[in-house]
Amino acid sequence: MTEITKALLPAAGLGTRFLPATKASPKEMLPIVDKPMIQYAVEEAAACGINEFIVITGRHKRTLEDHFDTVYELEENLKQKGKKKLLEEINRLSHLNFAYIRQGRPLGLGHAILRAQPFVKDEPFAVLLSDDIIDPEEKLLSNMIKFYKELDCPIVALEEVPKEEVYRYGVIAGEMEEDGVYRITDLVEKPSPEEAPSNLAIIGRYILTPDIFRVLEKMRPGKGGEYQLTDALKGLLKKRTIYGYVFKGKRYDAGDKFGFLQATVELALKSSPVADKFRKYLLEIADRIKKDSK
Ligand code: UTP
């Protein structure tokens, strides 16, 4: 069984739900507390032993590349000022390898993933959509890798969502094989609540096998005129078994303004350098809101 050492980080979307912030910089660089979203995804994957990252970039390539590069002047400055902790912090990911591939036009997630084929070659790989922030204490990706090793099949992360929200996701039909693990029998991209075969929605973590590229190469645009990964998975399903792993922990859709605010508040309250001060501040605000609403 080939170990999973590579992760794809698609970051070439237009980020229309977060305009105007995403007009000139990628949403993946928006900070949650003190780190850009994409760094949470990189840290999550690195904690699972992944050390090669392939970032699919769009027109805002530079900030993403710069973020994971060494910044000589900054390092010198921090060294001179004796700011050891900050120096450690900015170098914490320096052992990881990054490659950047441009997706000329944002033609969909399936199209973005196909761009990485020459880098991934014949290995299984993880895909992390960094606007889906998973609480760093949760073990989603590591559990998916564990099941991948056991089942030797592609695995997508699933979440039970309210029926009225299924239209925002790819949704599966499937049969539960063991607690939280479904053998997928069908997939539908962004169905209406009436069309949806279940309320099990695909969220932004995947373990894929290289045969997905053969399907992606032959694909036609689907919903919204985009090359949808869900459609490619449906094509792959004709050839092999695909599993879904139901995640029960905390996920924030930080590509959406409300989800972004939720992620910011929740992660600031957890182990951030400002956690105590922020908790106090929120309690004051909650008091004020209560008084105002009386
Ligand atoms: P989204 O569905 O969130 O689309 O993409 P988006 O364009 O980024 O944002 P909205 O919906 O317009 O607000 C899911 C992930 O796939 C990447 C995005 O960068 C995001 O990480 N993506 C999407 C690409 O890399 N290329 C694409 O063509 C589309």
PDB file of C-alpha atoms and ligand atoms in Angstrom:
ATOM      1  CA  MET A   1       0.000   0.000   0.000  1.00  0.00           C
ATOM      2  CA  THR A   2       1.446   3.372  -1.068  1.00  0.00           C
ATOM      3  CA  GLU A   3       1.661   5.857   1.805  1.00  0.00           C
ATOM      4  CA  ILE A   4      -0.111   9.182   1.307  1.00  0.00           C
ATOM      5  CA  THR A   5       2.588  11.836   1.180  1.00  0.00           C
ATOM      6  CA  LYS A   6       1.017  14.349  -1.211  1.00  0.00           C
ATOM      7  CA  ALA A   7      -1.815  16.809  -0.739  1.00  0.00           C
ATOM      8  CA  LEU A   8      -3.523  19.026  -3.279  1.00  0.00           C
ATOM      9  CA  LEU A   9      -4.737  22.408  -2.152  1.00  0.00           C
ATOM     10  CA  PRO A  10      -7.011  23.938  -4.779  1.00  0.00           C
ATOM     11  CA  ALA A  11      -6.958  27.712  -4.359  1.00  0.00           C
ATOM     12  CA  ALA A  12      -7.897  29.049  -7.758  1.00  0.00           C
ATOM     13  CA  GLY A  13     -11.610  29.697  -7.220  1.00  0.00           C
ATOM     14  CA  LEU A  14     -13.080  33.168  -7.651  1.00  0.00           C
ATOM     15  CA  GLY A  15     -14.343  33.345  -4.064  1.00  0.00           C
ATOM     16  CA  THR A  16     -17.437  35.293  -5.083  1.00  0.00           C
ATOM     17  CA  ARG A  17     -19.136  34.690  -1.723  1.00  0.00           C
ATOM     18  CA  PHE A  18     -16.410  36.734  -0.080  1.00  0.00           C
ATOM     19  CA  LEU A  19     -16.219  39.740  -2.374  1.00  0.00           C
ATOM     20  CA  PRO A  20     -14.865  42.382  -2.216  1.00  0.00           C
ATOM     21  CA  ALA A  21     -12.101  40.880   0.025  1.00  0.00           C
ATOM     22  CA  THR A  22     -11.305  38.293  -2.663  1.00  0.00           C
ATOM     23  CA  LYS A  23     -11.082  40.744  -5.546  1.00  0.00           C
ATOM     24  CA  ALA A  24      -7.297  40.972  -5.489  1.00  0.00           C
ATOM     25  CA  SER A  25      -6.226  38.193  -3.126  1.00  0.00           C
ATOM     26  CA  PRO A  26      -7.269  34.557  -2.770  1.00  0.00           C
ATOM     27  CA  LYS A  27      -9.780  33.699  -0.049  1.00  0.00           C
ATOM     28  CA  GLU A  28      -7.381  30.958   1.078  1.00  0.00           C
ATOM     29  CA  MET A  29      -5.117  33.778   2.351  1.00  0.00           C
ATOM     30  CA  LEU A  30      -7.804  35.373   4.543  1.00  0.00           C
ATOM     31  CA  PRO A  31      -6.592  35.073   8.140  1.00  0.00           C
ATOM     32  CA  ILE A  32      -8.492  33.222  10.846  1.00  0.00           C
ATOM     33  CA  VAL A  33      -7.059  34.761  14.029  1.00  0.00           C
ATOM     34  CA  ASP A  34      -3.372  34.878  12.995  1.00  0.00           C
ATOM     35  CA  LYS A  35      -2.964  32.348  10.186  1.00  0.00           C
ATOM     36  CA  PRO A  36      -4.320  32.273   6.651  1.00  0.00           C
ATOM     37  CA  MET A  37      -6.947  29.608   6.066  1.00  0.00           C
ATOM     38  CA  ILE A  38      -4.638  27.584   3.849  1.00  0.00           C
ATOM     39  CA  GLN A  39      -2.130  27.204   6.683  1.00  0.00           C
ATOM     40  CA  TYR A  40      -4.722  25.408   8.820  1.00  0.00           C
ATOM     41  CA  ALA A  41      -5.151  22.884   5.982  1.00  0.00           C
ATOM     42  CA  VAL A  42      -1.381  22.487   5.536  1.00  0.00           C
ATOM     43  CA  GLU A  43      -0.905  21.909   9.281  1.00  0.00           C
ATOM     44  CA  GLU A  44      -3.767  19.399   9.334  1.00  0.00           C
ATOM     45  CA  ALA A  45      -2.173  17.406   6.489  1.00  0.00           C
ATOM     46  CA  ALA A  46       1.370  17.727   7.875  1.00  0.00           C
ATOM     47  CA  ALA A  47       0.114  16.245  11.168  1.00  0.00           C
ATOM     48  CA  CYS A  48      -0.832  13.132   9.125  1.00  0.00           C
ATOM     49  CA  GLY A  49       2.678  12.739   7.691  1.00  0.00           C
ATOM     50  CA  ILE A  50       2.025  14.535   4.402  1.00  0.00           C
ATOM     51  CA  ASN A  51       5.049  16.565   3.317  1.00  0.00           C
ATOM     52  CA  GLU A  52       4.453  17.461  -0.336  1.00  0.00           C
ATOM     53  CA  PHE A  53       1.902  20.115  -1.154  1.00  0.00           C
ATOM     54  CA  ILE A  54       0.642  21.022  -4.577  1.00  0.00           C
ATOM     55  CA  VAL A  55      -1.224  24.302  -4.539  1.00  0.00           C
ATOM     56  CA  ILE A  56      -3.494  25.041  -7.481  1.00  0.00           C
ATOM     57  CA  THR A  57      -3.367  28.773  -7.902  1.00  0.00           C
ATOM     58  CA  GLY A  58      -5.252  31.269  -9.969  1.00  0.00           C
ATOM     59  CA  ARG A  59      -4.431  34.813 -10.828  1.00  0.00           C
ATOM     60  CA  HIS A  60      -3.391  35.613  -7.225  1.00  0.00           C
ATOM     61  CA  LYS A  61      -0.397  33.298  -7.236  1.00  0.00           C
ATOM     62  CA  ARG A  62       2.168  35.466  -5.532  1.00  0.00           C
ATOM     63  CA  THR A  63       0.791  35.842  -1.978  1.00  0.00           C
ATOM     64  CA  LEU A  64       0.301  32.085  -1.686  1.00  0.00           C
ATOM     65  CA  GLU A  65       3.841  31.328  -2.842  1.00  0.00           C
ATOM     66  CA  ASP A  66       5.355  34.011  -0.641  1.00  0.00           C
ATOM     67  CA  HIS A  67       3.538  32.777   2.432  1.00  0.00           C
ATOM     68  CA  PHE A  68       5.214  29.357   2.368  1.00  0.00           C
ATOM     69  CA  ASP A  69       8.605  30.690   1.290  1.00  0.00           C
ATOM     70  CA  THR A  70      11.461  31.826   3.550  1.00  0.00           C
ATOM     71  CA  VAL A  71      11.600  35.577   4.130  1.00  0.00           C
ATOM     72  CA  TYR A  72      15.260  36.320   4.689  1.00  0.00           C
ATOM     73  CA  GLU A  73      14.921  39.992   5.769  1.00  0.00           C
ATOM     74  CA  LEU A  74      12.172  39.160   8.253  1.00  0.00           C
ATOM     75  CA  GLU A  75      14.192  36.289   9.739  1.00  0.00           C
ATOM     76  CA  GLU A  76      17.257  38.515  10.143  1.00  0.00           C
ATOM     77  CA  ASN A  77      15.165  41.210  11.760  1.00  0.00           C
ATOM     78  CA  LEU A  78      13.593  38.768  14.242  1.00  0.00           C
ATOM     79  CA  LYS A  79      17.000  37.234  15.035  1.00  0.00           C
ATOM     80  CA  GLN A  80      18.505  40.649  15.740  1.00  0.00           C
ATOM     81  CA  LYS A  81      15.621  41.546  18.035  1.00  0.00           C
ATOM     82  CA  GLY A  82      15.849  38.198  19.837  1.00  0.00           C
ATOM     83  CA  LYS A  83      12.256  37.292  18.925  1.00  0.00           C
ATOM     84  CA  LYS A  84      12.898  33.549  19.063  1.00  0.00           C
ATOM     85  CA  LYS A  85       9.282  32.440  19.362  1.00  0.00           C
ATOM     86  CA  LEU A  86       8.168  34.374  16.288  1.00  0.00           C
ATOM     87  CA  LEU A  87      11.166  33.099  14.373  1.00  0.00           C
ATOM     88  CA  GLU A  88      10.249  29.523  15.276  1.00  0.00           C
ATOM     89  CA  GLU A  89       6.660  30.167  14.316  1.00  0.00           C
ATOM     90  CA  ILE A  90       7.456  31.464  10.832  1.00  0.00           C
ATOM     91  CA  ASN A  91       9.867  28.569  10.199  1.00  0.00           C
ATOM     92  CA  ARG A  92       7.630  25.845  11.606  1.00  0.00           C
ATOM     93  CA  LEU A  93       6.582  24.591   8.160  1.00  0.00           C
ATOM     94  CA  SER A  94       9.908  25.119   6.418  1.00  0.00           C
ATOM     95  CA  HIS A  95      10.595  21.340   6.191  1.00  0.00           C
ATOM     96  CA  LEU A  96       7.582  20.896   3.876  1.00  0.00           C
ATOM     97  CA  ASN A  97       7.801  21.019   0.083  1.00  0.00           C
ATOM     98  CA  PHE A  98       5.484  23.155  -2.013  1.00  0.00           C
ATOM     99  CA  ALA A  99       4.790  23.197  -5.731  1.00  0.00           C
ATOM    100  CA  TYR A 100       2.439  25.624  -7.449  1.00  0.00           C
ATOM    101  CA  ILE A 101       0.397  24.968 -10.550  1.00  0.00           C
ATOM    102  CA  ARG A 102      -1.619  27.580 -12.307  1.00  0.00           C
ATOM    103  CA  GLN A 103      -5.206  26.909 -13.313  1.00  0.00           C
ATOM    104  CA  GLY A 104      -5.522  29.362 -16.181  1.00  0.00           C
ATOM    105  CA  ARG A 105      -9.283  29.693 -15.867  1.00  0.00           C
ATOM    106  CA  PRO A 106     -11.376  28.681 -12.854  1.00  0.00           C
ATOM    107  CA  LEU A 107     -13.375  26.016 -14.684  1.00  0.00           C
ATOM    108  CA  GLY A 108     -14.275  24.037 -11.580  1.00  0.00           C
ATOM    109  CA  LEU A 109     -12.765  21.822  -8.879  1.00  0.00           C
ATOM    110  CA  GLY A 110     -12.472  18.804 -11.217  1.00  0.00           C
ATOM    111  CA  HIS A 111     -10.553  20.923 -13.708  1.00  0.00           C
ATOM    112  CA  ALA A 112      -8.290  22.277 -10.920  1.00  0.00           C
ATOM    113  CA  ILE A 113      -7.445  18.760  -9.711  1.00  0.00           C
ATOM    114  CA  LEU A 114      -6.642  17.530 -13.221  1.00  0.00           C
ATOM    115  CA  ARG A 115      -3.941  20.234 -13.450  1.00  0.00           C
ATOM    116  CA  ALA A 116      -1.989  18.383 -10.733  1.00  0.00           C
ATOM    117  CA  GLN A 117      -1.740  15.097 -12.624  1.00  0.00           C
ATOM    118  CA  PRO A 118       1.920  15.545 -13.738  1.00  0.00           C
ATOM    119  CA  PHE A 119       2.948  16.127 -10.095  1.00  0.00           C
ATOM    120  CA  VAL A 120       0.852  13.420  -8.468  1.00  0.00           C
ATOM    121  CA  LYS A 121       1.669  10.767 -11.092  1.00  0.00           C
ATOM    122  CA  ASP A 122       0.607   7.288  -9.903  1.00  0.00           C
ATOM    123  CA  GLU A 123       0.157   7.825  -6.193  1.00  0.00           C
ATOM    124  CA  PRO A 124      -2.918   8.179  -4.001  1.00  0.00           C
ATOM    125  CA  PHE A 125      -3.261  11.714  -2.645  1.00  0.00           C
ATOM    126  CA  ALA A 126      -5.285  13.880  -0.303  1.00  0.00           C
ATOM    127  CA  VAL A 127      -7.312  16.911  -1.399  1.00  0.00           C
ATOM    128  CA  LEU A 128      -8.049  19.614   1.156  1.00  0.00           C
ATOM    129  CA  LEU A 129     -10.317  22.557   0.391  1.00  0.00           C
ATOM    130  CA  SER A 130      -8.893  25.098   2.766  1.00  0.00           C
ATOM    131  CA  ASP A 131     -12.052  27.155   3.082  1.00  0.00           C
ATOM    132  CA  ASP A 132     -13.488  24.178   4.995  1.00  0.00           C
ATOM    133  CA  ILE A 133     -11.771  24.711   8.333  1.00  0.00           C
ATOM    134  CA  ILE A 134     -11.699  21.611  10.501  1.00  0.00           C
ATOM    135  CA  ASP A 135     -11.141  22.157  14.205  1.00  0.00           C
ATOM    136  CA  PRO A 136      -7.427  21.340  14.686  1.00  0.00           C
ATOM    137  CA  GLU A 137      -8.311  18.995  17.572  1.00  0.00           C
ATOM    138  CA  GLU A 138     -10.402  16.755  15.298  1.00  0.00           C
ATOM    139  CA  LYS A 139      -8.920  13.718  13.566  1.00  0.00           C
ATOM    140  CA  LEU A 140     -10.816  13.794  10.262  1.00  0.00           C
ATOM    141  CA  LEU A 141      -7.977  13.419   7.751  1.00  0.00           C
ATOM    142  CA  SER A 142      -6.040  10.931   9.856  1.00  0.00           C
ATOM    143  CA  ASN A 143      -9.169   8.750  10.195  1.00  0.00           C
ATOM    144  CA  MET A 144      -9.725   8.950   6.438  1.00  0.00           C
ATOM    145  CA  ILE A 145      -6.136   7.839   5.812  1.00  0.00           C
ATOM    146  CA  LYS A 146      -6.609   4.988   8.280  1.00  0.00           C
ATOM    147  CA  PHE A 147      -9.752   3.809   6.418  1.00  0.00           C
ATOM    148  CA  TYR A 148      -7.988   4.239   3.081  1.00  0.00           C
ATOM    149  CA  LYS A 149      -5.262   1.866   4.247  1.00  0.00           C
ATOM    150  CA  GLU A 150      -7.882  -0.626   5.436  1.00  0.00           C
ATOM    151  CA  LEU A 151     -10.193  -0.433   2.393  1.00  0.00           C
ATOM    152  CA  ASP A 152      -7.767   0.495  -0.429  1.00  0.00           C
ATOM    153  CA  CYS A 153     -10.440   2.702  -2.039  1.00  0.00           C
ATOM    154  CA  PRO A 154     -11.014   6.449  -2.532  1.00  0.00           C
ATOM    155  CA  ILE A 155     -12.738   8.077   0.451  1.00  0.00           C
ATOM    156  CA  VAL A 156     -14.649  11.344   0.654  1.00  0.00           C
ATOM    157  CA  ALA A 157     -15.529  13.157   3.868  1.00  0.00           C
ATOM    158  CA  LEU A 158     -19.251  13.488   4.533  1.00  0.00           C
ATOM    159  CA  GLU A 159     -21.337  15.565   6.883  1.00  0.00           C
ATOM    160  CA  GLU A 160     -25.027  15.336   7.710  1.00  0.00           C
ATOM    161  CA  VAL A 161     -26.515  18.690   6.687  1.00  0.00           C
ATOM    162  CA  PRO A 162     -30.069  20.041   6.986  1.00  0.00           C
ATOM    163  CA  LYS A 163     -32.139  19.040   3.940  1.00  0.00           C
ATOM    164  CA  GLU A 164     -32.640  22.692   2.936  1.00  0.00           C
ATOM    165  CA  GLU A 165     -28.851  23.121   2.570  1.00  0.00           C
ATOM    166  CA  VAL A 166     -28.104  20.159   0.275  1.00  0.00           C
ATOM    167  CA  TYR A 167     -28.178  22.420  -2.809  1.00  0.00           C
ATOM    168  CA  ARG A 168     -24.753  23.807  -1.770  1.00  0.00           C
ATOM    169  CA  TYR A 169     -22.969  20.426  -1.831  1.00  0.00           C
ATOM    170  CA  GLY A 170     -22.335  17.194  -3.661  1.00  0.00           C
ATOM    171  CA  VAL A 171     -24.653  14.666  -1.998  1.00  0.00           C
ATOM    172  CA  ILE A 172     -24.311  10.875  -1.872  1.00  0.00           C
ATOM    173  CA  ALA A 173     -26.553   7.827  -1.732  1.00  0.00           C
ATOM    174  CA  GLY A 174     -24.951   4.924   0.064  1.00  0.00           C
ATOM    175  CA  GLU A 175     -25.126   1.942   2.351  1.00  0.00           C
ATOM    176  CA  MET A 176     -23.581   2.046   5.787  1.00  0.00           C
ATOM    177  CA  GLU A 177     -20.943  -0.706   6.111  1.00  0.00           C
ATOM    178  CA  GLU A 178     -19.659   0.116   9.548  1.00  0.00           C
ATOM    179  CA  ASP A 179     -20.268   2.937  11.962  1.00  0.00           C
ATOM    180  CA  GLY A 180     -19.817   6.177  10.010  1.00  0.00           C
ATOM    181  CA  VAL A 181     -18.463   4.492   6.840  1.00  0.00           C
ATOM    182  CA  TYR A 182     -20.727   4.348   3.771  1.00  0.00           C
ATOM    183  CA  ARG A 183     -20.218   2.450   0.527  1.00  0.00           C
ATOM    184  CA  ILE A 184     -21.322   5.068  -1.980  1.00  0.00           C
ATOM    185  CA  THR A 185     -23.897   4.028  -4.594  1.00  0.00           C
ATOM    186  CA  ASP A 186     -24.556   7.401  -6.242  1.00  0.00           C
ATOM    187  CA  LEU A 187     -23.497  11.061  -6.151  1.00  0.00           C
ATOM    188  CA  VAL A 188     -25.393  14.189  -7.212  1.00  0.00           C
ATOM    189  CA  GLU A 189     -23.855  17.672  -7.428  1.00  0.00           C
ATOM    190  CA  LYS A 190     -25.871  20.482  -5.804  1.00  0.00           C
ATOM    191  CA  PRO A 191     -29.278  18.755  -5.856  1.00  0.00           C
ATOM    192  CA  SER A 192     -32.531  20.416  -4.844  1.00  0.00           C
ATOM    193  CA  PRO A 193     -33.924  19.080  -1.528  1.00  0.00           C
ATOM    194  CA  GLU A 194     -36.393  16.985  -3.594  1.00  0.00           C
ATOM    195  CA  GLU A 195     -33.662  15.505  -5.809  1.00  0.00           C
ATOM    196  CA  ALA A 196     -31.166  14.826  -2.996  1.00  0.00           C
ATOM    197  CA  PRO A 197     -30.703  11.092  -2.367  1.00  0.00           C
ATOM    198  CA  SER A 198     -29.801  11.774   1.307  1.00  0.00           C
ATOM    199  CA  ASN A 199     -28.599  14.571   3.543  1.00  0.00           C
ATOM    200  CA  LEU A 200     -25.015  13.274   3.488  1.00  0.00           C
ATOM    201  CA  ALA A 201     -23.024  16.076   1.897  1.00  0.00           C
ATOM    202  CA  ILE A 202     -19.449  15.878   0.659  1.00  0.00           C
ATOM    203  CA  ILE A 203     -17.183  18.286   2.529  1.00  0.00           C
ATOM    204  CA  GLY A 204     -13.702  19.490   1.595  1.00  0.00           C
ATOM    205  CA  ARG A 205     -11.512  16.475   2.395  1.00  0.00           C
ATOM    206  CA  TYR A 206     -10.843  13.623  -0.027  1.00  0.00           C
ATOM    207  CA  ILE A 207      -8.437  10.721  -0.379  1.00  0.00           C
ATOM    208  CA  LEU A 208      -8.246  10.022  -4.089  1.00  0.00           C
ATOM    209  CA  THR A 209      -6.485   7.475  -6.242  1.00  0.00           C
ATOM    210  CA  PRO A 210      -4.742   8.383  -9.528  1.00  0.00           C
ATOM    211  CA  ASP A 211      -7.428   6.650 -11.652  1.00  0.00           C
ATOM    212  CA  ILE A 212      -9.584   9.756 -11.015  1.00  0.00           C
ATOM    213  CA  PHE A 213      -7.393  11.545 -13.605  1.00  0.00           C
ATOM    214  CA  ARG A 214      -8.501   9.161 -16.370  1.00  0.00           C
ATOM    215  CA  VAL A 215     -12.125  10.104 -15.626  1.00  0.00           C
ATOM    216  CA  LEU A 216     -11.374  13.831 -15.298  1.00  0.00           C
ATOM    217  CA  GLU A 217      -9.633  13.848 -18.684  1.00  0.00           C
ATOM    218  CA  LYS A 218     -12.832  12.694 -20.410  1.00  0.00           C
ATOM    219  CA  MET A 219     -15.249  14.861 -18.449  1.00  0.00           C
ATOM    220  CA  ARG A 220     -17.703  17.433 -19.712  1.00  0.00           C
ATOM    221  CA  PRO A 221     -18.858  20.492 -17.750  1.00  0.00           C
ATOM    222  CA  GLY A 222     -21.696  19.833 -15.294  1.00  0.00           C
ATOM    223  CA  LYS A 223     -23.724  22.065 -12.920  1.00  0.00           C
ATOM    224  CA  GLY A 224     -22.940  25.755 -13.366  1.00  0.00           C
ATOM    225  CA  GLY A 225     -20.896  24.987 -16.507  1.00  0.00           C
ATOM    226  CA  GLU A 226     -18.012  23.787 -14.266  1.00  0.00           C
ATOM    227  CA  TYR A 227     -16.012  20.555 -14.336  1.00  0.00           C
ATOM    228  CA  GLN A 228     -17.325  19.063 -11.114  1.00  0.00           C
ATOM    229  CA  LEU A 229     -15.301  16.635  -9.010  1.00  0.00           C
ATOM    230  CA  THR A 230     -18.582  15.036  -7.886  1.00  0.00           C
ATOM    231  CA  ASP A 231     -19.354  14.086 -11.509  1.00  0.00           C
ATOM    232  CA  ALA A 232     -15.878  12.587 -11.902  1.00  0.00           C
ATOM    233  CA  LEU A 233     -16.403  10.530  -8.731  1.00  0.00           C
ATOM    234  CA  LYS A 234     -19.716   9.334 -10.158  1.00  0.00           C
ATOM    235  CA  GLY A 235     -17.820   8.236 -13.301  1.00  0.00           C
ATOM    236  CA  LEU A 236     -15.188   6.483 -11.174  1.00  0.00           C
ATOM    237  CA  LEU A 237     -17.932   4.682  -9.254  1.00  0.00           C
ATOM    238  CA  LYS A 238     -18.673   2.645 -12.408  1.00  0.00           C
ATOM    239  CA  LYS A 239     -15.179   1.183 -12.151  1.00  0.00           C
ATOM    240  CA  ARG A 240     -14.478   0.864  -8.451  1.00  0.00           C
ATOM    241  CA  THR A 241     -15.853   1.184  -4.942  1.00  0.00           C
ATOM    242  CA  ILE A 242     -15.766   4.597  -3.251  1.00  0.00           C
ATOM    243  CA  TYR A 243     -16.410   5.136   0.431  1.00  0.00           C
ATOM    244  CA  GLY A 244     -17.668   8.061   2.461  1.00  0.00           C
ATOM    245  CA  TYR A 245     -16.615   8.753   6.030  1.00  0.00           C
ATOM    246  CA  VAL A 246     -19.082  10.735   8.129  1.00  0.00           C
ATOM    247  CA  PHE A 247     -17.442  13.518  10.101  1.00  0.00           C
ATOM    248  CA  LYS A 248     -19.229  14.410  13.328  1.00  0.00           C
ATOM    249  CA  GLY A 249     -16.844  17.068  14.575  1.00  0.00           C
ATOM    250  CA  LYS A 250     -16.660  20.808  14.023  1.00  0.00           C
ATOM    251  CA  ARG A 251     -16.247  22.221  10.530  1.00  0.00           C
ATOM    252  CA  TYR A 252     -16.591  25.846   9.479  1.00  0.00           C
ATOM    253  CA  ASP A 253     -17.432  26.868   5.927  1.00  0.00           C
ATOM    254  CA  ALA A 254     -15.075  29.820   6.015  1.00  0.00           C
ATOM    255  CA  GLY A 255     -15.585  30.547   2.315  1.00  0.00           C
ATOM    256  CA  ASP A 256     -18.870  32.048   3.432  1.00  0.00           C
ATOM    257  CA  LYS A 257     -18.944  35.254   5.487  1.00  0.00           C
ATOM    258  CA  PHE A 258     -20.968  33.814   8.386  1.00  0.00           C
ATOM    259  CA  GLY A 259     -18.897  30.619   8.540  1.00  0.00           C
ATOM    260  CA  PHE A 260     -15.734  32.696   8.475  1.00  0.00           C
ATOM    261  CA  LEU A 261     -16.912  34.710  11.488  1.00  0.00           C
ATOM    262  CA  GLN A 262     -17.874  31.516  13.346  1.00  0.00           C
ATOM    263  CA  ALA A 263     -14.423  30.008  12.670  1.00  0.00           C
ATOM    264  CA  THR A 264     -12.721  33.204  13.801  1.00  0.00           C
ATOM    265  CA  VAL A 265     -14.635  33.396  17.084  1.00  0.00           C
ATOM    266  CA  GLU A 266     -14.364  29.676  17.909  1.00  0.00           C
ATOM    267  CA  LEU A 267     -10.656  29.414  17.095  1.00  0.00           C
ATOM    268  CA  ALA A 268      -9.849  32.661  18.872  1.00  0.00           C
ATOM    269  CA  LEU A 269     -11.457  31.215  21.993  1.00  0.00           C
ATOM    270  CA  LYS A 270      -9.326  28.080  21.748  1.00  0.00           C
ATOM    271  CA  SER A 271      -5.667  28.283  22.600  1.00  0.00           C
ATOM    272  CA  SER A 272      -5.037  31.514  20.694  1.00  0.00           C
ATOM    273  CA  PRO A 273      -2.728  34.076  22.358  1.00  0.00           C
ATOM    274  CA  VAL A 274      -5.723  36.329  22.898  1.00  0.00           C
ATOM    275  CA  ALA A 275      -8.165  33.631  24.106  1.00  0.00           C
ATOM    276  CA  ASP A 276      -8.693  34.930  27.674  1.00  0.00           C
ATOM    277  CA  LYS A 277      -8.978  38.568  26.697  1.00  0.00           C
ATOM    278  CA  PHE A 278     -11.327  37.686  23.860  1.00  0.00           C
ATOM    279  CA  ARG A 279     -13.575  35.521  26.065  1.00  0.00           C
ATOM    280  CA  LYS A 280     -13.961  38.461  28.475  1.00  0.00           C
ATOM    281  CA  TYR A 281     -14.748  40.770  25.580  1.00  0.00           C
ATOM    282  CA  LEU A 282     -17.393  38.403  24.181  1.00  0.00           C
ATOM    283  CA  LEU A 283     -19.063  38.123  27.589  1.00  0.00           C
ATOM    284  CA  GLU A 284     -19.227  41.926  27.766  1.00  0.00           C
ATOM    285  CA  ILE A 285     -20.747  42.063  24.299  1.00  0.00           C
ATOM    286  CA  ALA A 286     -23.251  39.304  25.123  1.00  0.00           C
ATOM    287  CA  ASP A 287     -24.311  41.313  28.204  1.00  0.00           C
ATOM    288  CA  ARG A 288     -24.694  44.458  26.113  1.00  0.00           C
ATOM    289  CA  ILE A 289     -26.768  42.616  23.485  1.00  0.00           C
ATOM    290  CA  LYS A 290     -29.006  41.131  26.186  1.00  0.00           C
ATOM    291  CA  LYS A 291     -29.570  44.576  27.740  1.00  0.00           C
ATOM    292  CA  ASP A 292     -30.246  46.191  24.338  1.00  0.00           C
ATOM    293  CA  SER A 293     -32.779  43.550  23.397  1.00  0.00           C
ATOM    294  CA  LYS A 294     -34.808  43.966  26.628  1.00  0.00           C
TER     295      LYS A 294
HETATM  296  P1  UTP B   1     -15.822  26.944  -4.099  1.00  0.00           P
HETATM  297  O1  UTP B   1     -16.942  26.066  -4.475  1.00  0.00           O
HETATM  298  O2  UTP B   1     -15.797  27.472  -2.708  1.00  0.00           O
HETATM  299  O3  UTP B   1     -15.757  28.128  -5.170  1.00  0.00           O
HETATM  300  O4  UTP B   1     -14.482  26.156  -4.399  1.00  0.00           O
HETATM  301  P2  UTP B   1     -14.990  29.488  -5.109  1.00  0.00           P
HETATM  302  O5  UTP B   1     -14.940  30.050  -6.481  1.00  0.00           O
HETATM  303  O6  UTP B   1     -13.661  29.335  -4.423  1.00  0.00           O
HETATM  304  O7  UTP B   1     -15.884  30.417  -4.156  1.00  0.00           O
HETATM  305  P3  UTP B   1     -17.360  31.035  -4.354  1.00  0.00           P
HETATM  306  O8  UTP B   1     -18.308  29.863  -4.278  1.00  0.00           O
HETATM  307  O9  UTP B   1     -17.374  31.731  -5.682  1.00  0.00           O
HETATM  308  O10 UTP B   1     -17.498  31.978  -3.219  1.00  0.00           O
HETATM  309  C1  UTP B   1     -14.026  25.113  -3.533  1.00  0.00           C
HETATM  310  C2  UTP B   1     -12.514  25.050  -3.594  1.00  0.00           C
HETATM  311  O11 UTP B   1     -12.078  24.745  -4.914  1.00  0.00           O
HETATM  312  C3  UTP B   1     -11.192  25.732  -5.406  1.00  0.00           C
HETATM  313  C4  UTP B   1     -11.469  26.973  -4.574  1.00  0.00           C
HETATM  314  O12 UTP B   1     -10.325  27.814  -4.525  1.00  0.00           O
HETATM  315  C5  UTP B   1     -11.844  26.373  -3.230  1.00  0.00           C
HETATM  316  O13 UTP B   1     -10.700  26.041  -2.462  1.00  0.00           O
HETATM  317  N1  UTP B   1     -11.466  25.919  -6.855  1.00  0.00           N
HETATM  318  C6  UTP B   1     -12.725  26.080  -7.296  1.00  0.00           C
HETATM  319  C7  UTP B   1     -10.396  25.935  -7.743  1.00  0.00           C
HETATM  320  O14 UTP B   1      -9.217  25.814  -7.340  1.00  0.00           O
HETATM  321  N2  UTP B   1     -10.664  26.119  -9.074  1.00  0.00           N
HETATM  322  C8  UTP B   1     -11.921  26.258  -9.548  1.00  0.00           C
HETATM  323  O15 UTP B   1     -12.086  26.413 -10.782  1.00  0.00           O
HETATM  324  C9  UTP B   1     -12.983  26.260  -8.636  1.00  0.00           C
END
